[in-house]
GROMACS .gro file of C-alpha atoms in nm:
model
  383
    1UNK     CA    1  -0.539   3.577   0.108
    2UNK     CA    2  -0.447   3.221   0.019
    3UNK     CA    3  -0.223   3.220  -0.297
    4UNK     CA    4  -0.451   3.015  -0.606
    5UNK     CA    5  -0.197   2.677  -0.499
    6UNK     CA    6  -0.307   2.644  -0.127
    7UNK     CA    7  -0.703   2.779  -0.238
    8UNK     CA    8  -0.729   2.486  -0.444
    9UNK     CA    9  -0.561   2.234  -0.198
   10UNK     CA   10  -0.793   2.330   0.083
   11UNK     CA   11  -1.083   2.320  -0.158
   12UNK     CA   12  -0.984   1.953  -0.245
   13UNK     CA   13  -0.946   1.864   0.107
   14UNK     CA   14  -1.288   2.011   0.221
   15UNK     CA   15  -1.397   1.785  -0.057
   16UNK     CA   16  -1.275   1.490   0.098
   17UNK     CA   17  -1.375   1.589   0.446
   18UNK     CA   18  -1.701   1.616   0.332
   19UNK     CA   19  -1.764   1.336   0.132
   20UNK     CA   20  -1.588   1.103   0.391
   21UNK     CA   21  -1.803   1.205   0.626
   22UNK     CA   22  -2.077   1.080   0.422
   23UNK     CA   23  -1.952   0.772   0.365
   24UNK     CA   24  -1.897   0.736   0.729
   25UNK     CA   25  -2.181   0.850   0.871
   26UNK     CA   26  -2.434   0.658   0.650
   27UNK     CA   27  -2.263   0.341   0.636
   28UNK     CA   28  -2.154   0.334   1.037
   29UNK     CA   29  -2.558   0.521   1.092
   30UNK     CA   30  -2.666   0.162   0.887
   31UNK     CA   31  -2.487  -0.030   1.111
   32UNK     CA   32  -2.647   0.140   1.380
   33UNK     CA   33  -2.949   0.143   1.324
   34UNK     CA   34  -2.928  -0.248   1.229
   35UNK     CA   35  -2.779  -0.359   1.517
   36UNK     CA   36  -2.936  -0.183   1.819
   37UNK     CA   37  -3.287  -0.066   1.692
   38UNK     CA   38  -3.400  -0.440   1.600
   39UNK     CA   39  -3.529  -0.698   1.807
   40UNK     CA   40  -3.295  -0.985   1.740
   41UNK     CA   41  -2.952  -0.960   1.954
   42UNK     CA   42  -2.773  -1.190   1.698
   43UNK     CA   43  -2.846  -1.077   1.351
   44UNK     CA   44  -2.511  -0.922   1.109
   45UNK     CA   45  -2.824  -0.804   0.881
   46UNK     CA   46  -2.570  -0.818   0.611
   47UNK     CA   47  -2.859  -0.744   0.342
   48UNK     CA   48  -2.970  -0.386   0.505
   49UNK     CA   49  -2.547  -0.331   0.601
   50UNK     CA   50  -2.443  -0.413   0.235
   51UNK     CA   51  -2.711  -0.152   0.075
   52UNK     CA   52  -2.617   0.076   0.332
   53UNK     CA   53  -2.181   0.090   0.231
   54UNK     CA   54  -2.363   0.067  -0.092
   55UNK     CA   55  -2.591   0.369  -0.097
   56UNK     CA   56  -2.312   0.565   0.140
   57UNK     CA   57  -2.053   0.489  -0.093
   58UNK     CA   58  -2.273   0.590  -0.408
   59UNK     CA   59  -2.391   0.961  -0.262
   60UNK     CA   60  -2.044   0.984  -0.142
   61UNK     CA   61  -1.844   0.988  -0.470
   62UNK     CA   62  -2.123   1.178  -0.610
   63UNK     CA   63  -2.017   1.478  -0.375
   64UNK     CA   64  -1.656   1.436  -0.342
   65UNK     CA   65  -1.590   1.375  -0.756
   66UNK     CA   66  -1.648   1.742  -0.851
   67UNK     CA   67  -1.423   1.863  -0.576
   68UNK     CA   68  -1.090   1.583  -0.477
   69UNK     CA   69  -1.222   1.302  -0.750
   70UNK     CA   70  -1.326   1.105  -0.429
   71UNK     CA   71  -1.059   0.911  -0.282
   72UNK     CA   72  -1.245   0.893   0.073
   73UNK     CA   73  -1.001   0.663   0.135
   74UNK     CA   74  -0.597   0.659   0.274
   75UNK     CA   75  -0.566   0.330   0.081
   76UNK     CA   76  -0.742   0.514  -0.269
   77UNK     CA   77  -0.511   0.841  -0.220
   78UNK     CA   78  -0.212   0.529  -0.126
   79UNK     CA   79  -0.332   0.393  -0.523
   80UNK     CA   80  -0.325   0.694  -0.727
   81UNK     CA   81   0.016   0.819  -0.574
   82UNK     CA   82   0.209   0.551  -0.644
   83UNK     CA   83   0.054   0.493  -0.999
   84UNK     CA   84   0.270   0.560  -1.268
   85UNK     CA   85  -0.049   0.743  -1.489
   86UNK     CA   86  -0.168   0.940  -1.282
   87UNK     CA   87   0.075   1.055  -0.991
   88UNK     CA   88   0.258   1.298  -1.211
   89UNK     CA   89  -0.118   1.486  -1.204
   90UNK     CA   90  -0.126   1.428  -0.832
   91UNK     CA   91   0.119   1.623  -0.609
   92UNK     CA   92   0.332   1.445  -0.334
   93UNK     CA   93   0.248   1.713  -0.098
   94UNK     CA   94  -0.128   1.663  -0.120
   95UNK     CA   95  -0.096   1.272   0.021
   96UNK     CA   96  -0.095   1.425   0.377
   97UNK     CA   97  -0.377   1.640   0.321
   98UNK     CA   98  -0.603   1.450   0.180
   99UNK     CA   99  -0.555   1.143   0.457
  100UNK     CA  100  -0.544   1.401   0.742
  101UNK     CA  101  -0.924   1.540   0.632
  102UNK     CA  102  -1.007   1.223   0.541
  103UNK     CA  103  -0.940   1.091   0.896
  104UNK     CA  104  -1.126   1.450   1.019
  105UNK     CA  105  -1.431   1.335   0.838
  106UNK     CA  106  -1.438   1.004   0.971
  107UNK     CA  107  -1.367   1.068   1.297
  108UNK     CA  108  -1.690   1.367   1.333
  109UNK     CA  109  -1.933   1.079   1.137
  110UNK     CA  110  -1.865   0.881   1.433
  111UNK     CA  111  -1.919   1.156   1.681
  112UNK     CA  112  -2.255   1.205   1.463
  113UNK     CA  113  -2.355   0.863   1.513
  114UNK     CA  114  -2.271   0.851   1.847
  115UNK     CA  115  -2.517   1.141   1.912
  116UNK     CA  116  -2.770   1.018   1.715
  117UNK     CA  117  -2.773   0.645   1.807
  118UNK     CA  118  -2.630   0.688   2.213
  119UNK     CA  119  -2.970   0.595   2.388
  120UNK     CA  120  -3.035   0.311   2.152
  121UNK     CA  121  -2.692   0.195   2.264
  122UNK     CA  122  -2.725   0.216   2.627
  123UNK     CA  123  -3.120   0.049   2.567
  124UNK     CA  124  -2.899  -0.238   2.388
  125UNK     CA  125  -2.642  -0.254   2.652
  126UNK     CA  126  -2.916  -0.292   2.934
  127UNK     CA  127  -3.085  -0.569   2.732
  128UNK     CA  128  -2.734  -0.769   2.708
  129UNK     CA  129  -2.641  -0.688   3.040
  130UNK     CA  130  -2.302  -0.581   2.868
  131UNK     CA  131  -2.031  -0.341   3.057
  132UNK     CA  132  -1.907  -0.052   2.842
  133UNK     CA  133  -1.537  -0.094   2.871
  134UNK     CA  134  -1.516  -0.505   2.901
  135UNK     CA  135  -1.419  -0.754   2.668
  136UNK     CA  136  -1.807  -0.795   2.525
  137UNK     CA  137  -1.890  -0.497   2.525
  138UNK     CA  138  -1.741  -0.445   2.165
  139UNK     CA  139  -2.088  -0.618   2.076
  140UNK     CA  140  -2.201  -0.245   2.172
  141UNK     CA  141  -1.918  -0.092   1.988
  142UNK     CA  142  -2.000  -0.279   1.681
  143UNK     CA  143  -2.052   0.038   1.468
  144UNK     CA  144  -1.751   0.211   1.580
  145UNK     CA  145  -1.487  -0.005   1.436
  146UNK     CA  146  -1.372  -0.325   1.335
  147UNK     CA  147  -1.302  -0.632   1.467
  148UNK     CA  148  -1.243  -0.958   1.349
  149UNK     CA  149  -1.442  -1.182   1.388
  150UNK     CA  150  -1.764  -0.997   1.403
  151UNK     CA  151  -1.821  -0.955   1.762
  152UNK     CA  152  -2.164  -1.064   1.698
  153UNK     CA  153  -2.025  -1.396   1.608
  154UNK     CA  154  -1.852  -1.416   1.905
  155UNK     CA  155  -2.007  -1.290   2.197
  156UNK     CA  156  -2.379  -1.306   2.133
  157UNK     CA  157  -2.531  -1.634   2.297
  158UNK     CA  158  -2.608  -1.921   2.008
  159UNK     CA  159  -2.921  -2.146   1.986
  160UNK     CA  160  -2.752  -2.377   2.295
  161UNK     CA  161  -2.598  -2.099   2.474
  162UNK     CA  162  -2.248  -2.112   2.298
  163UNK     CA  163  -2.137  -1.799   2.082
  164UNK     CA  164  -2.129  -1.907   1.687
  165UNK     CA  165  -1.749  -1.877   1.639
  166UNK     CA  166  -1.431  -1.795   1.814
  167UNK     CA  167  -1.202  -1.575   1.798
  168UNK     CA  168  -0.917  -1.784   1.700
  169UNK     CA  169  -1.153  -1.875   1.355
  170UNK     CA  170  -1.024  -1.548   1.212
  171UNK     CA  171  -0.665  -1.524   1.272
  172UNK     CA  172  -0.437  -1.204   1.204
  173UNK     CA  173  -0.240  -1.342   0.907
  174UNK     CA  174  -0.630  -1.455   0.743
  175UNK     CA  175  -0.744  -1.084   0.855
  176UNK     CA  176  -0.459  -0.880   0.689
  177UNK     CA  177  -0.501  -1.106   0.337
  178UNK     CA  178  -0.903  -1.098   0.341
  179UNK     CA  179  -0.842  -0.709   0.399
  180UNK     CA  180  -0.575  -0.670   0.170
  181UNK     CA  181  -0.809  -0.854  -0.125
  182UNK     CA  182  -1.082  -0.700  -0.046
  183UNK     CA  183  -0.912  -0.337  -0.098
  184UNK     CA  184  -0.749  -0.446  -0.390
  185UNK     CA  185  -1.033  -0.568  -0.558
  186UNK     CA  186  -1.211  -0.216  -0.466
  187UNK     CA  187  -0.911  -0.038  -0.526
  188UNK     CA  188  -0.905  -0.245  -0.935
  189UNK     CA  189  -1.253  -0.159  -0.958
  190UNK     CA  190  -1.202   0.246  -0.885
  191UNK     CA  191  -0.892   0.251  -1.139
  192UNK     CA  192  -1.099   0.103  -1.391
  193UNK     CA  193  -1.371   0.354  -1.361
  194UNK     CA  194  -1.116   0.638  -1.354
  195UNK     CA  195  -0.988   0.557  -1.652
  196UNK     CA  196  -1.096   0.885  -1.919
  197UNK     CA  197  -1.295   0.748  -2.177
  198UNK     CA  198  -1.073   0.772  -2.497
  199UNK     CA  199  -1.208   0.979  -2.809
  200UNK     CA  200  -1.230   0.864  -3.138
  201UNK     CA  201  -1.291   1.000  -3.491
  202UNK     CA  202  -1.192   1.334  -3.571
  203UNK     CA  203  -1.148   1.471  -3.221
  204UNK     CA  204  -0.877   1.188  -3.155
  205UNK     CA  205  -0.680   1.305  -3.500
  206UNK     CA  206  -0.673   1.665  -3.424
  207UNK     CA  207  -0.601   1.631  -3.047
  208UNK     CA  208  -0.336   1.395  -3.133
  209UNK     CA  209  -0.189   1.599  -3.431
  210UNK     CA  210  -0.191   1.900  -3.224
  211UNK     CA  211   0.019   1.740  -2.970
  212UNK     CA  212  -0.240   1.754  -2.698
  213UNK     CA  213  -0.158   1.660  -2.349
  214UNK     CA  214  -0.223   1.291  -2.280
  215UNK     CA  215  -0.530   1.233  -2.147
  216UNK     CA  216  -0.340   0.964  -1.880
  217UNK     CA  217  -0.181   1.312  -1.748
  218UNK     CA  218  -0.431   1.496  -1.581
  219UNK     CA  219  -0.509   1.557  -1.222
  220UNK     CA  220  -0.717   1.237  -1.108
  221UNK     CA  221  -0.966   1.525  -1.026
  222UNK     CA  222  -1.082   1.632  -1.293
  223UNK     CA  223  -1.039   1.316  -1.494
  224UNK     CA  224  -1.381   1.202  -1.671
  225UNK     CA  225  -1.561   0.866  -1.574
  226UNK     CA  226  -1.852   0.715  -1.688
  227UNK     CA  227  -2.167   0.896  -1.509
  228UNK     CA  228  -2.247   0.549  -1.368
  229UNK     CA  229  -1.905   0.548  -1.164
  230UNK     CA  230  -2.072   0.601  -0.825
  231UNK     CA  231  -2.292   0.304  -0.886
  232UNK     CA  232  -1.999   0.109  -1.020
  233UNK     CA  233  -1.780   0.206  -0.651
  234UNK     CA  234  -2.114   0.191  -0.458
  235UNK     CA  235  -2.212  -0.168  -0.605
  236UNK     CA  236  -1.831  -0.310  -0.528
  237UNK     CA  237  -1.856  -0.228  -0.172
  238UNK     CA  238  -2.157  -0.333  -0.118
  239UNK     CA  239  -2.061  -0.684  -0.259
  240UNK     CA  240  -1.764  -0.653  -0.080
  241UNK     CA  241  -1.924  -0.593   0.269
  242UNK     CA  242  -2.143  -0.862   0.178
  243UNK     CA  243  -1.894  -1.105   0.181
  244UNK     CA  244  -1.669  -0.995   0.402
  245UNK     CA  245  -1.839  -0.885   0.676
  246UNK     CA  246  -1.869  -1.184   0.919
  247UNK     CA  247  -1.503  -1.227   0.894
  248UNK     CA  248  -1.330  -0.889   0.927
  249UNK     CA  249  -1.625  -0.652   0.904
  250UNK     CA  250  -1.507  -0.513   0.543
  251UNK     CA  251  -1.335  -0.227   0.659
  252UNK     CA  252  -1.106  -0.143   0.358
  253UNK     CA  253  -1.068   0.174   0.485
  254UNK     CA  254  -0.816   0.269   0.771
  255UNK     CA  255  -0.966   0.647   0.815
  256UNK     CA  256  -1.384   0.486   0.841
  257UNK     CA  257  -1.228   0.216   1.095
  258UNK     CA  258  -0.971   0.469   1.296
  259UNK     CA  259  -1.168   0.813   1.287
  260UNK     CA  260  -1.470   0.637   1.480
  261UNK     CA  261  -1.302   0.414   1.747
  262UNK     CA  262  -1.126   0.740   1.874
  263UNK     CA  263  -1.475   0.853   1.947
  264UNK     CA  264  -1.594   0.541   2.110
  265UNK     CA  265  -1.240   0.546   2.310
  266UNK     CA  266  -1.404   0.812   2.471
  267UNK     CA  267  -1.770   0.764   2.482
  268UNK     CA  268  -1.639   0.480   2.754
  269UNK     CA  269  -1.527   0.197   2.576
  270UNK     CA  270  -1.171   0.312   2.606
  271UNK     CA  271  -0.897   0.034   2.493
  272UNK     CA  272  -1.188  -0.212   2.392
  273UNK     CA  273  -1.184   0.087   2.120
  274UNK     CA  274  -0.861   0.204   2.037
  275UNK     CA  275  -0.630   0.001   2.031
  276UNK     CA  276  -0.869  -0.278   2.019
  277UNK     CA  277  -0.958  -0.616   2.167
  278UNK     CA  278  -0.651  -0.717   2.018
  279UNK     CA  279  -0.380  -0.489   2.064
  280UNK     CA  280  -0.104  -0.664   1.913
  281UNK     CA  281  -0.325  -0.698   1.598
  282UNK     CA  282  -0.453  -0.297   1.569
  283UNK     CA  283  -0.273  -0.262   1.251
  284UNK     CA  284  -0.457  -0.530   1.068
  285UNK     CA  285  -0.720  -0.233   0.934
  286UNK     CA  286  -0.417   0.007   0.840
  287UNK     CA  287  -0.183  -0.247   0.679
  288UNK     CA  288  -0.436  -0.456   0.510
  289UNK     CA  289  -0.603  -0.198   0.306
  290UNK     CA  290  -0.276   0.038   0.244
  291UNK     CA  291  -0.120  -0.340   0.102
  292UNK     CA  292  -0.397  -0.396  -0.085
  293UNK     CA  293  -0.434  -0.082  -0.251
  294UNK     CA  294  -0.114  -0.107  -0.426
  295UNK     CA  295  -0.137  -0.453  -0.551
  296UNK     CA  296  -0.484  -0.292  -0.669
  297UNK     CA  297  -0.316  -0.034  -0.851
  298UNK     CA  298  -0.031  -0.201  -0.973
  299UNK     CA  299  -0.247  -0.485  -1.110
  300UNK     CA  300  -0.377  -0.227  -1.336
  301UNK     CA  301  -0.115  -0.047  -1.446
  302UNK     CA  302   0.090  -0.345  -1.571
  303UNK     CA  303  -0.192  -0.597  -1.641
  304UNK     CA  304  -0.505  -0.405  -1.751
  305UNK     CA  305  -0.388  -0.032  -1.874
  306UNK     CA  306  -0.147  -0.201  -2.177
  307UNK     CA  307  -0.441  -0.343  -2.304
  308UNK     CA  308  -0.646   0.006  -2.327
  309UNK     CA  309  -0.634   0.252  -2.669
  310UNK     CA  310  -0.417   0.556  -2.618
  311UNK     CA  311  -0.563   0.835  -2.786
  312UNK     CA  312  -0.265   0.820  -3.082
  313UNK     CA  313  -0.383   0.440  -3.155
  314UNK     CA  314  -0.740   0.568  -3.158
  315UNK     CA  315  -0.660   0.814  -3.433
  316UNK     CA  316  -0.456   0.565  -3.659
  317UNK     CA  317  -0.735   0.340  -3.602
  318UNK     CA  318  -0.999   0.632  -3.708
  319UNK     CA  319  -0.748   0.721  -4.054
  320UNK     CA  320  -0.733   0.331  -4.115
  321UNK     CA  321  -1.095   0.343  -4.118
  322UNK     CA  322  -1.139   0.638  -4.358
  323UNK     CA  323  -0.888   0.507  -4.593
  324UNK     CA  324  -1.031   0.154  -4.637
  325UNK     CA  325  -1.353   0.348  -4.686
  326UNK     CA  326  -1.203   0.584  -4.925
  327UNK     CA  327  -1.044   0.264  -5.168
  328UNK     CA  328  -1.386   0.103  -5.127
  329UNK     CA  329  -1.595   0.388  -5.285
  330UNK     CA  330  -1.313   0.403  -5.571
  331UNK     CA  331  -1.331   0.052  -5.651
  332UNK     CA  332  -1.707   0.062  -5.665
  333UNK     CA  333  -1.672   0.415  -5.897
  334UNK     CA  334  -1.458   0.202  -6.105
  335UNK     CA  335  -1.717  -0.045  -6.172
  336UNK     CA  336  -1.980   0.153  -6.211
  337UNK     CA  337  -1.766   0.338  -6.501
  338UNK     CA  338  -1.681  -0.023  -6.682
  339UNK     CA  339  -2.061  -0.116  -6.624
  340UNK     CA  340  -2.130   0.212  -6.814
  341UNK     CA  341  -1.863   0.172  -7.052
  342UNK     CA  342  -2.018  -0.208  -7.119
  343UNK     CA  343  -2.379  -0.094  -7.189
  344UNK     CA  344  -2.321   0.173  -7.391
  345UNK     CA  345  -2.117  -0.063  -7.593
  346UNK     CA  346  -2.388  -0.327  -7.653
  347UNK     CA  347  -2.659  -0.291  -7.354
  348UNK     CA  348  -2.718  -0.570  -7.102
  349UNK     CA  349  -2.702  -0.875  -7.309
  350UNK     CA  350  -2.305  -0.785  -7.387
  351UNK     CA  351  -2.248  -0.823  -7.025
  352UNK     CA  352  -2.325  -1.158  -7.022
  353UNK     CA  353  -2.148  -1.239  -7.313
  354UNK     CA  354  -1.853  -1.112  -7.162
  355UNK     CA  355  -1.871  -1.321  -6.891
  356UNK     CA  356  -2.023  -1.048  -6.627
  357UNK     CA  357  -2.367  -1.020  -6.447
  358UNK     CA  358  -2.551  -0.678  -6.304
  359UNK     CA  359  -2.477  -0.854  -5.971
  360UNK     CA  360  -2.137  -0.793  -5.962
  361UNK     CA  361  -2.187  -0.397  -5.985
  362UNK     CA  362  -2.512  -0.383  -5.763
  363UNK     CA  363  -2.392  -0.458  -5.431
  364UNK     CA  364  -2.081  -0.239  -5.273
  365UNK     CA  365  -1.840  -0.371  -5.027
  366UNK     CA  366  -1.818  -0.096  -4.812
  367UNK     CA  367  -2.077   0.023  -4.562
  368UNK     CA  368  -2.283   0.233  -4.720
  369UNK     CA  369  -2.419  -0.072  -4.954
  370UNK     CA  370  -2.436   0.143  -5.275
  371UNK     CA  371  -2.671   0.015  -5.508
  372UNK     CA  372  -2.609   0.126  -5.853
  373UNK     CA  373  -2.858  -0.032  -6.021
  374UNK     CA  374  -3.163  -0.313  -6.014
  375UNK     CA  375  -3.153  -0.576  -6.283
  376UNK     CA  376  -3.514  -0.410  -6.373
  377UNK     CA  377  -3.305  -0.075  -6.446
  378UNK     CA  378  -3.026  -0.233  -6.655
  379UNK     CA  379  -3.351  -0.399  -6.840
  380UNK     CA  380  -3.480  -0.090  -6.923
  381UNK     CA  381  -3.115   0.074  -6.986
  382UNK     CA  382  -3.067  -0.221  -7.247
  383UNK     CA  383  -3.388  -0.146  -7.443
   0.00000   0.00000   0.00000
């Protein structure tokens, strides 16, 4: 029997297998399905590619929050670690785990898509004339990793006969910082969402009072989010991939780009694959994302999280609240008692020779808007 420790780890990382291969498989499957089941041999269809990172990423979180919190991602697990909120309720040891299943997932989506999309491939590679293993036949390997520029940019024939762009448009250095931004801006977006929403009123007093543990403490999975965060995460990527995608393909994920060329490595395409067209560049999808991820995280912990209500500020604020409340309602008791006092001594008409009107007493500062009394009421209280 596993001790409770290692039966929640493995839990966790089943969690992340599964929900990366979700991600994986319906966002590579959109690819797919885009590029080698339509008639056109030079469309990115960055409309139906976008929705599809977007819808993958959405059903994704949705069944890897209950379980990990839904990293998915070497770069997201990179992002919490290092965070100063939230790594002391995320266990060094687990950083290996969680990547290696990640990687697992990513790498059985692409065997997945492989099965399910290998005779549209070989239909698209007889059409192109392309040779699985040469230089343009990464236009065939287009779902099973990236590349920068979009092969389909390069290689596919133009208007005149000459491909769109070259390769030397993207360069390394451009492909590492369009990479790196991209998966820090994901990475900003995911911490933001993370973030527990803070309690108010009476519940932050008493949790406060009590000496609760801070909220900024626990385990990133089981922290609450908003029940819109998977539209939040699915919405950035798909934004992301919308913009990105002629240039480096929006990976921002090393495990979706890694886990699926070792399956086309072997389905034939061998170092067009893995290491790449590029082999002195095959880092670019690693190092971009893991750099990025930090800045990500860092930018909020030292730009955006100082800015956000603890739960202790949120109390103070609630017993600030009550108190100017509380010397409101006295202040309006008080005048209602010298109104009183004023009538009884000589009805309404010694208000105003006393310098006072009923309009002073009728309407009360505080929220509530006590009304003590219409000028029809002090009329009748006079007679």
């Amino acid at each position: 029997m596993l001790s409770p420790t290692l039966r929640t780890l493995a839990l966790e990382c089943a969690s992340e297998f599964i929900g990366t291969f979700v991600l994986v498989f319906l966002g590579t499957a959109g690819i797919a399905a885009a590029a080698f089941t339509t008639p056109g041999s030079v469309d990115l269809a960055l409309e139906q590619v976008a929705i599809g990172w977007g819808v993958a990423a959405t059903l994704a979180t949705i069944v890897g929050s209950p379980g990990s919190g839904a990293h998915l991602n070497p770069a997201v697990t990179l992002a919490i670690a290092i965070s100063p909120h939230t790594r002391s309720g995320f266990q060094t040891c687990k950083i290996p785990a969680y990547m290696l299943f990640q990687l697992l997932g990513a790498t059985i989506a692409g065997l997945a898509v492989y099965l399910v999309f290998g005779s549209a491939i070989a239909r698209y590679e007889a059409r192109l004339g392309l040779t699985r293993g040469t230089g343009s036949s990464s236009l065939s390997a287009v779902a099973f990793g990236a590349s920068f520029p979009h092969p389909q940019l390069v290689y596919a024939p133009g208007e005149e006969g000459s491909s769109f762009w070259s390769k030397s448009d993207v360069s390394v250095v451009g492909a590492v910082f369009l990479e790196a931004l991209g998966t820090m801006l994901f990475v900003l977006v995911q911490r933001v969402i993370r973030q527990p929403q803070q309690e108010t009123g009476v519940a932050a007093f008493t949790n406060s009072t009590a000496g609760a543990q801070d909220i900024n403490e626990m385990p990133p999975s089981r922290m609450p989010v908003t029940p819109l965060a998977p539209l939040y995460v699915g919405a950035t990527l798909a934004a992301l991939t919308m913009v990105m995608t002629p240039f480096t393909q929006a990976c921002l994920n090393p495990a979706r780009d890694f886990g699926p060329r070792v399956v086309a490595a072997i389905a034939g395409w061998g170092t067009v694959a893995l290491p790449g067209e590029r082999p002195d560049s095959c880092w670019v999808y690693f190092v971009g994302p893991m750099v990025g991820a930090a800045v990500g995280s860092l930018l909020f912990d030292f730009a955006i999280h100082p800015g956000l209500q603890t739960r202790d500020e949120a109390a103070a604020a609630w017993m600030r609240h009550q108190q100017m409340e509380g010397e409101a309602i006295l202040e309006q008791l008080e005048k209602s008692q010298t109104l009183l006092s004023m009538t009884a001594g000589g009805g309404f008409e010694s208000l105003t020779t006393r310098g006072l009107h009923h309009s002073d007493f009728r309407d009360s500062p505080t929220p509530h808007n006590y009304r003590l009394s219409s000028p029809g009421h002090l009329h009748t209280y006079a007679a």
